[in-house]
Amino acid sequence: MYRLFSLPYLQNTTLYFERIRHLDAPVFLDSGKPAGRYGRFDIIAANPEARLSYQHGLTHLTTASSDEQLGGNPFTHLQQLFSQYQQHCPEPQQTEIKALPFCGGLLGYFSYDLGRSLETLPENTIADIELPDMQVGIYSWAVVIDHESNTAQLVTTPLINTADAENILQLLNHDGETGSRSFTLAAPFKSNMSEPEYYHSLNRIDQYIHSGDCYQVNFAQRFSSRYTGDPWTAYKLIRQQAPTPYSAYIETTDGAILSHSPEQFLEVVERRVTTKPIKGTRPRGNNPALDAQLKLALHDSEKDRAENLMIVDLMRNDISKVCEHGSVRVPKLFAVESYANVHHLVSTITGNLAADKTPIDLLEHSFPGGSITGAPKIRAMEIIDELEPHRRSIYCGSIGYLSFSGQMDTSITIRTLICENGQIHCWAGGGIVADSETADEYQETYDKVNNLLAPLERTIGKSSG
């Protein structure tokens, strides 16, 4: 049976994560609260019962007693794994557990390049990050912090016995020093393309648009440096400056994923599907009057509205493949959401998941998200592969969960960094359309990542911890 254990409510939930971080495969899904404007729940988990990864065309399934290599579609193996464990952990009936966003189930990430398992794409870009294209686990317990009700609870599934639950509780209630080590960046971040190279690529995209190949391409540049120390410290430095509702920290074999995303990809609650693509950005103003002016300019921009509408149409088409006929709606179009460094133009699309479809079907048929590819999706992805020097890896993929209760929530991994083998990478891009101004698009990439890179660059030549 499922069980709930009350914990002291902590506004700073990084403390709970630090108490279990030494366990296997720890995950922190972070709403950015209390500083963030949006978001509600934080989810913390570790020690998965099984792990599923996808790399070099093979799916690897690892449990305590076995290690298998599987061919074929990784989403098929993902569905089989989830269904297998859901037999032991059926949908909970207790009201207080059904109210939780996550009561055990799948947690993990899906890289942008997982899309290569679904579509045949060129192999032009340099693959220099060794991170698997997918890494998820079946987690049998989780800490769920609700920043609206100011509660914190440990939820355990039928997979956990009483002794294991007590051990986890002891760790979570231990308020001794856990902390983190220092983090130091070796040098300022450097882009993988010069400004003239960026301009040349945008000119090529403009040619593709005017020749009818595509309507929009999401083009990005990558910023890289070297570091020493603890990626968790870097995550917390950025978190202080840029709280966002779809943040996440995931430990990997050789480093970590540090995601500070404002964008929801796909949510399923009681079989109701929601997706909220972001398209359209302005920097925040340095005084209230200028800030309001920039916000209004974004809301009224014909160019940004057209860019947003292209992606709304694409996402409507993607989710309609697995939703009930006629159920897809756009209840909110061109809403402005404001974050620490930028204003974003956000639309909301909803639908009802068809009776014979699952949340994993929805993920497969919508992946990768339309807001970070372009339209039409496959042609845009081919152009991205032609013009971006390196593979995107986790950038523009997704992080999230699928609970045994059937609830799912996932992000688009923009504003996301990877630490691996002493290298640190971060990306920024934007949607390029027919009337895009190259200089504006170039500056927008820096507007999006300045508050991620700046806190880390301040550690150059010093120790931060």
XYZ file of C-alpha atoms in Angstrom:
465
model
C 0.000 0.000 0.000
C 0.958 3.631 -0.402
C 1.910 5.491 2.762
C 2.431 9.137 3.697
C 4.817 10.474 6.342
C 4.761 14.121 7.391
C 7.997 16.114 7.358
C 8.769 19.631 8.583
C 8.000 22.184 5.882
C 11.160 23.926 4.692
C 11.012 26.894 2.355
C 14.534 26.051 1.250
C 13.970 22.528 -0.038
C 17.550 22.237 -1.291
C 18.262 21.105 2.286
C 16.115 17.987 1.814
C 17.859 17.210 -1.464
C 21.273 17.517 0.164
C 20.268 14.955 2.810
C 19.608 12.258 0.184
C 21.975 13.395 -2.549
C 24.564 10.712 -1.706
C 22.066 8.000 -2.712
C 21.913 6.518 -6.206
C 20.516 8.641 -9.078
C 19.119 11.593 -7.072
C 16.611 13.895 -8.790
C 15.348 17.323 -7.693
C 12.373 18.800 -9.582
C 12.359 22.388 -8.393
C 9.501 24.894 -8.652
C 11.776 27.831 -7.829
C 9.763 28.627 -4.720
C 9.599 30.629 -2.551
C 11.353 33.279 -4.669
C 9.734 32.283 -7.972
C 6.458 33.775 -9.145
C 5.095 30.575 -10.678
C 5.159 26.917 -9.619
C 3.942 25.061 -6.537
C 5.460 21.603 -5.929
C 9.024 20.378 -5.455
C 9.738 16.652 -5.911
C 12.842 14.885 -4.593
C 13.686 11.217 -5.106
C 16.619 8.776 -5.274
C 17.482 5.053 -5.363
C 15.378 3.924 -8.355
C 14.189 0.324 -8.538
C 15.078 0.201 -12.245
C 16.852 2.465 -14.715
C 16.257 2.785 -18.445
C 18.728 4.589 -20.698
C 19.075 4.984 -24.461
C 22.393 5.535 -26.216
C 23.908 4.667 -29.601
C 20.672 3.082 -30.799
C 20.235 0.695 -27.855
C 18.053 0.807 -24.757
C 19.682 -0.388 -21.524
C 17.482 -1.701 -18.708
C 19.207 -2.044 -15.336
C 17.742 -3.460 -12.128
C 19.313 -4.844 -8.951
C 19.388 -8.321 -10.510
C 19.784 -7.755 -14.263
C 21.275 -5.635 -17.033
C 19.712 -5.969 -20.499
C 20.285 -4.398 -23.904
C 17.163 -3.909 -26.009
C 16.724 -2.872 -29.637
C 13.845 -0.971 -31.182
C 11.832 2.073 -30.137
C 12.906 3.335 -26.660
C 9.410 4.699 -25.979
C 8.034 1.158 -26.362
C 10.454 -0.085 -23.694
C 9.550 2.895 -21.521
C 5.857 1.992 -21.714
C 6.564 -1.677 -20.966
C 8.700 -0.801 -17.933
C 6.113 1.580 -16.516
C 3.259 -0.887 -17.064
C 5.243 -3.679 -15.409
C 5.793 -1.680 -12.222
C 2.303 -0.182 -12.267
C 0.934 -3.713 -11.781
C 2.581 -3.644 -8.328
C 1.702 0.017 -7.765
C -1.834 0.557 -9.079
C -3.436 3.994 -9.011
C -3.736 5.007 -5.324
C -7.196 5.267 -3.799
C -6.373 7.369 -0.716
C -7.617 10.919 -1.306
C -4.547 12.590 0.200
C -2.198 10.581 -2.049
C -4.299 11.085 -5.185
C -3.940 14.834 -4.534
C -0.164 14.632 -4.901
C 1.376 15.333 -8.308
C 3.744 12.366 -7.886
C 3.328 9.263 -5.715
C 6.117 7.166 -7.259
C 6.760 6.240 -10.887
C 9.028 7.481 -13.688
C 11.434 10.384 -13.222
C 14.191 11.459 -15.563
C 15.228 13.251 -18.734
C 14.867 12.912 -22.502
C 17.476 14.671 -24.643
C 16.670 16.510 -27.856
C 18.687 13.883 -29.739
C 16.298 11.155 -28.596
C 14.273 12.468 -31.540
C 16.734 10.603 -33.770
C 15.118 7.364 -32.566
C 11.837 8.591 -34.085
C 12.978 10.372 -37.254
C 15.834 9.878 -39.715
C 18.005 12.983 -39.455
C 21.371 13.958 -40.959
C 24.551 13.238 -39.012
C 26.299 16.573 -39.581
C 26.763 17.826 -36.038
C 29.589 16.960 -33.641
C 28.480 14.601 -30.834
C 30.953 15.527 -28.085
C 28.749 14.993 -24.996
C 28.586 11.406 -23.747
C 25.293 11.780 -21.900
C 22.720 9.084 -22.824
C 19.837 10.373 -24.957
C 17.393 9.157 -22.300
C 17.856 8.352 -18.621
C 14.813 7.555 -16.474
C 14.199 5.562 -13.348
C 11.313 3.884 -11.569
C 11.284 5.612 -8.185
C 9.499 3.910 -5.287
C 9.447 6.914 -2.948
C 9.535 10.680 -3.157
C 9.472 13.792 -1.027
C 6.731 16.165 -2.211
C 6.816 19.757 -0.953
C 3.709 21.896 -1.504
C 4.534 25.604 -1.297
C 0.858 26.612 -1.294
C -0.192 24.506 1.704
C 3.294 24.765 3.297
C 3.566 21.011 3.733
C 6.271 18.421 3.109
C 5.562 14.695 2.894
C 7.378 11.471 2.131
C 5.222 9.212 -0.035
C 6.165 5.548 -0.390
C 4.805 2.946 -2.798
C 4.023 -0.766 -2.208
C 7.588 -1.446 -3.424
C 9.009 -0.048 -0.158
C 8.959 -1.974 3.117
C 8.671 -0.402 6.563
C 12.395 -0.649 7.368
C 13.367 1.122 4.117
C 10.818 3.861 4.768
C 12.205 4.406 8.271
C 15.756 4.675 6.908
C 14.678 7.311 4.387
C 12.837 9.239 7.107
C 15.959 9.236 9.271
C 18.004 10.737 6.450
C 15.388 13.404 5.736
C 15.050 14.394 9.393
C 18.805 14.618 9.944
C 19.589 18.330 9.980
C 23.337 18.017 10.321
C 25.775 19.661 7.936
C 25.468 18.229 4.429
C 26.453 21.182 2.278
C 28.333 21.148 -0.985
C 31.849 21.694 -2.188
C 33.113 24.781 -3.965
C 32.611 25.524 -7.665
C 35.024 27.513 -9.812
C 34.753 28.367 -13.496
C 38.096 28.277 -15.293
C 37.376 30.977 -17.903
C 34.490 33.022 -19.349
C 31.981 31.106 -21.447
C 32.749 31.038 -25.164
C 30.267 30.444 -27.993
C 30.708 27.656 -30.522
C 30.251 30.208 -33.309
C 31.470 33.736 -33.999
C 29.044 36.583 -34.592
C 29.732 36.484 -38.394
C 29.128 32.713 -38.373
C 25.813 33.257 -36.541
C 24.803 35.879 -39.120
C 25.760 33.528 -41.971
C 23.562 30.761 -40.522
C 20.600 33.100 -40.127
C 21.033 34.209 -43.729
C 20.914 30.546 -44.764
C 17.732 30.023 -42.730
C 16.225 33.099 -44.397
C 16.966 31.531 -47.790
C 15.259 28.304 -46.706
C 12.205 30.229 -45.499
C 11.866 32.226 -48.714
C 12.330 29.097 -50.851
C 9.406 27.466 -49.013
C 11.368 24.813 -47.067
C 10.061 26.028 -43.715
C 8.250 28.813 -41.870
C 10.351 28.932 -38.723
C 13.614 27.431 -37.427
C 14.707 27.499 -33.800
C 18.440 28.194 -34.086
C 20.809 28.084 -31.095
C 24.406 28.678 -30.129
C 26.295 26.839 -27.384
C 28.423 28.461 -24.687
C 31.165 26.381 -23.046
C 33.872 26.593 -20.428
C 35.746 24.372 -17.970
C 35.120 24.069 -14.258
C 36.333 22.447 -11.074
C 34.255 21.556 -8.042
C 30.646 20.684 -7.406
C 27.906 21.276 -10.036
C 25.323 21.412 -7.224
C 26.966 24.606 -5.974
C 26.682 26.057 -9.484
C 23.004 25.100 -9.583
C 22.315 26.912 -6.316
C 24.195 30.030 -7.478
C 21.966 30.273 -10.548
C 18.831 29.365 -8.573
C 19.339 32.399 -6.336
C 19.392 34.684 -9.368
C 16.893 32.979 -11.697
C 14.128 31.000 -9.929
C 11.949 29.282 -12.531
C 8.970 26.878 -12.217
C 10.442 23.996 -14.252
C 13.913 23.840 -12.763
C 15.645 20.524 -12.107
C 18.929 19.078 -10.928
C 19.839 15.535 -11.999
C 23.084 13.792 -11.088
C 24.732 11.858 -13.934
C 27.652 9.416 -14.037
C 30.219 12.093 -14.892
C 28.535 15.300 -13.723
C 25.053 16.772 -13.641
C 22.199 18.446 -15.518
C 21.342 21.929 -14.201
C 18.025 23.074 -15.664
C 16.425 26.458 -14.984
C 13.563 26.248 -17.449
C 10.454 28.442 -17.438
C 8.660 26.296 -20.042
C 6.163 23.491 -19.590
C 6.145 20.855 -22.321
C 3.360 18.346 -21.618
C 1.103 17.888 -18.597
C -1.563 15.223 -18.045
C -3.983 15.507 -15.110
C -6.998 13.169 -15.053
C -6.325 12.534 -18.765
C -6.533 16.259 -19.528
C -3.560 17.292 -21.690
C -1.967 20.755 -21.445
C 1.017 22.191 -23.296
C 2.307 25.768 -22.973
C 4.802 26.685 -25.701
C 6.909 29.820 -25.317
C 7.630 31.875 -28.413
C 8.478 35.559 -28.111
C 10.933 37.225 -25.725
C 11.886 40.680 -24.463
C 14.472 41.585 -21.798
C 13.283 43.034 -18.487
C 13.616 46.803 -18.145
C 15.863 48.369 -15.515
C 13.008 50.542 -14.210
C 9.223 49.956 -13.897
C 8.270 52.263 -16.766
C 10.700 50.696 -19.237
C 9.765 47.201 -18.042
C 6.066 47.863 -18.677
C 6.915 49.310 -22.101
C 8.901 46.201 -23.082
C 6.134 43.916 -21.833
C 3.508 45.758 -23.879
C 5.768 45.760 -26.940
C 6.057 41.961 -26.709
C 2.302 41.517 -26.277
C 1.537 43.711 -29.311
C 4.346 42.491 -31.596
C 2.926 41.104 -34.839
C 6.194 39.279 -35.523
C 6.200 37.516 -32.131
C 2.489 36.693 -32.367
C 3.001 35.140 -35.795
C 5.976 33.143 -34.491
C 3.940 31.957 -31.494
C 0.920 31.051 -33.622
C 3.027 28.840 -35.920
C 4.078 26.770 -32.914
C 0.552 26.709 -31.482
C -0.643 25.190 -34.758
C 2.223 22.667 -34.714
C 1.517 21.614 -31.109
C -2.223 21.371 -31.784
C -1.403 18.957 -34.585
C 1.033 16.937 -32.420
C -1.299 16.401 -29.469
C -4.335 15.793 -31.695
C -2.695 12.502 -32.748
C -3.394 11.062 -29.284
C -6.346 13.195 -28.086
C -10.069 12.630 -28.497
C -11.337 13.929 -31.824
C -12.512 17.516 -31.484
C -11.203 17.987 -27.932
C -8.126 20.125 -28.710
C -8.592 23.778 -27.736
C -6.497 26.950 -27.303
C -7.913 28.567 -24.149
C -5.116 31.133 -23.833
C -3.298 32.801 -26.724
C -0.411 35.287 -26.432
C -0.247 35.668 -22.642
C 2.840 37.435 -21.259
C 4.713 35.776 -18.395
C 7.526 37.662 -16.639
C 10.685 36.133 -15.177
C 13.821 37.491 -13.526
C 15.523 38.481 -16.779
C 12.932 38.274 -19.582
C 9.272 38.538 -20.543
C 7.898 35.587 -22.559
C 4.880 35.208 -24.850
C 3.085 31.991 -23.848
C 0.040 30.202 -25.267
C -1.910 27.299 -23.755
C -3.272 24.324 -25.706
C -5.438 21.595 -24.148
C -7.068 18.321 -25.140
C -8.465 15.094 -23.709
C -6.223 12.024 -23.989
C -7.948 9.321 -26.053
C -9.114 6.212 -24.172
C -6.644 3.934 -25.974
C -3.630 6.249 -25.517
C -1.210 6.748 -22.625
C 0.858 9.735 -21.448
C 3.916 7.991 -22.941
C 2.130 7.867 -26.334
C 1.599 11.622 -25.973
C 5.285 12.178 -25.212
C 6.398 10.054 -28.158
C 4.106 11.724 -30.696
C 5.016 15.258 -29.535
C 8.770 14.818 -29.119
C 10.804 16.955 -29.370
C 8.662 19.970 -28.556
C 7.612 22.176 -31.449
C 8.608 25.418 -29.730
C 12.287 24.467 -29.936
C 12.372 22.947 -33.427
C 10.339 25.107 -35.800
C 7.775 24.416 -38.479
C 7.357 22.107 -40.228
C 9.082 20.135 -37.508
C 11.122 17.546 -39.424
C 12.453 19.984 -42.029
C 13.338 22.454 -39.267
C 15.246 19.701 -37.424
C 17.171 18.880 -40.599
C 18.183 22.534 -40.978
C 19.194 22.703 -37.296
C 21.414 19.664 -37.836
C 22.981 21.300 -40.882
C 23.747 24.671 -39.276
C 24.398 24.104 -35.562
C 27.988 22.859 -35.036
C 27.253 20.490 -32.125
C 24.452 18.146 -31.125
C 22.094 19.618 -28.583
C 22.088 16.738 -26.096
C 19.808 17.681 -23.163
C 19.169 21.197 -24.528
C 15.621 21.441 -25.914
C 14.787 17.975 -24.637
C 12.611 17.391 -21.590
C 12.731 16.608 -17.855
C 9.767 15.371 -15.873
C 7.741 12.618 -14.251
C 4.960 10.139 -14.869
C 3.293 9.148 -11.613
C 1.696 5.774 -10.931
C -1.488 7.838 -10.482
C -1.385 8.637 -14.217
C -0.375 12.271 -13.774
C 2.494 13.558 -15.923
C 4.363 16.849 -16.089
C 7.399 17.665 -18.213
C 9.493 20.688 -19.097
C 11.262 21.906 -22.196
C 14.924 21.996 -21.203
C 15.819 25.515 -22.260
C 18.065 27.570 -19.910
C 19.819 24.300 -19.126
C 23.471 23.464 -18.480
C 25.435 20.222 -18.557
C 28.488 19.551 -16.418
C 30.488 16.581 -17.684
C 34.132 15.594 -17.188
C 35.168 19.125 -16.227
C 33.339 20.729 -19.190
C 30.251 22.904 -18.753
C 27.876 23.794 -21.590
C 24.849 26.077 -21.893
C 22.704 26.957 -24.927
C 20.442 29.766 -26.078
C 18.395 30.161 -29.210
C 15.279 31.627 -30.732
C 12.712 31.135 -33.441
C 13.813 32.571 -36.791
C 11.014 33.660 -39.159
C 10.811 35.634 -42.406
C 10.903 39.069 -40.775
C 13.488 38.284 -38.077
C 16.189 40.934 -37.566
C 19.528 39.145 -37.269
C 21.043 41.587 -34.766
C 17.953 41.364 -32.541
C 17.977 37.562 -32.636
C 21.672 37.484 -31.754
C 21.150 39.797 -28.785
C 18.126 37.770 -27.627
C 20.285 34.694 -27.122
C 22.413 36.665 -24.653
C 19.344 38.143 -22.935
C 18.175 34.595 -22.270
C 21.377 33.235 -20.713
C 23.110 36.205 -19.115
C 21.589 35.493 -15.698
C 22.740 31.859 -15.944
C 26.302 32.551 -17.057
C 27.030 35.673 -14.987
C 26.786 34.038 -11.514
C 29.183 31.317 -12.635
C 31.625 33.704 -14.301
C 31.881 35.579 -11.003
C 33.546 32.457 -9.548
C 36.534 32.745 -11.914
C 39.685 33.010 -9.851
C 37.929 32.350 -6.562
C 36.269 29.536 -4.632
C 32.472 29.578 -4.135
C 30.678 27.208 -1.829
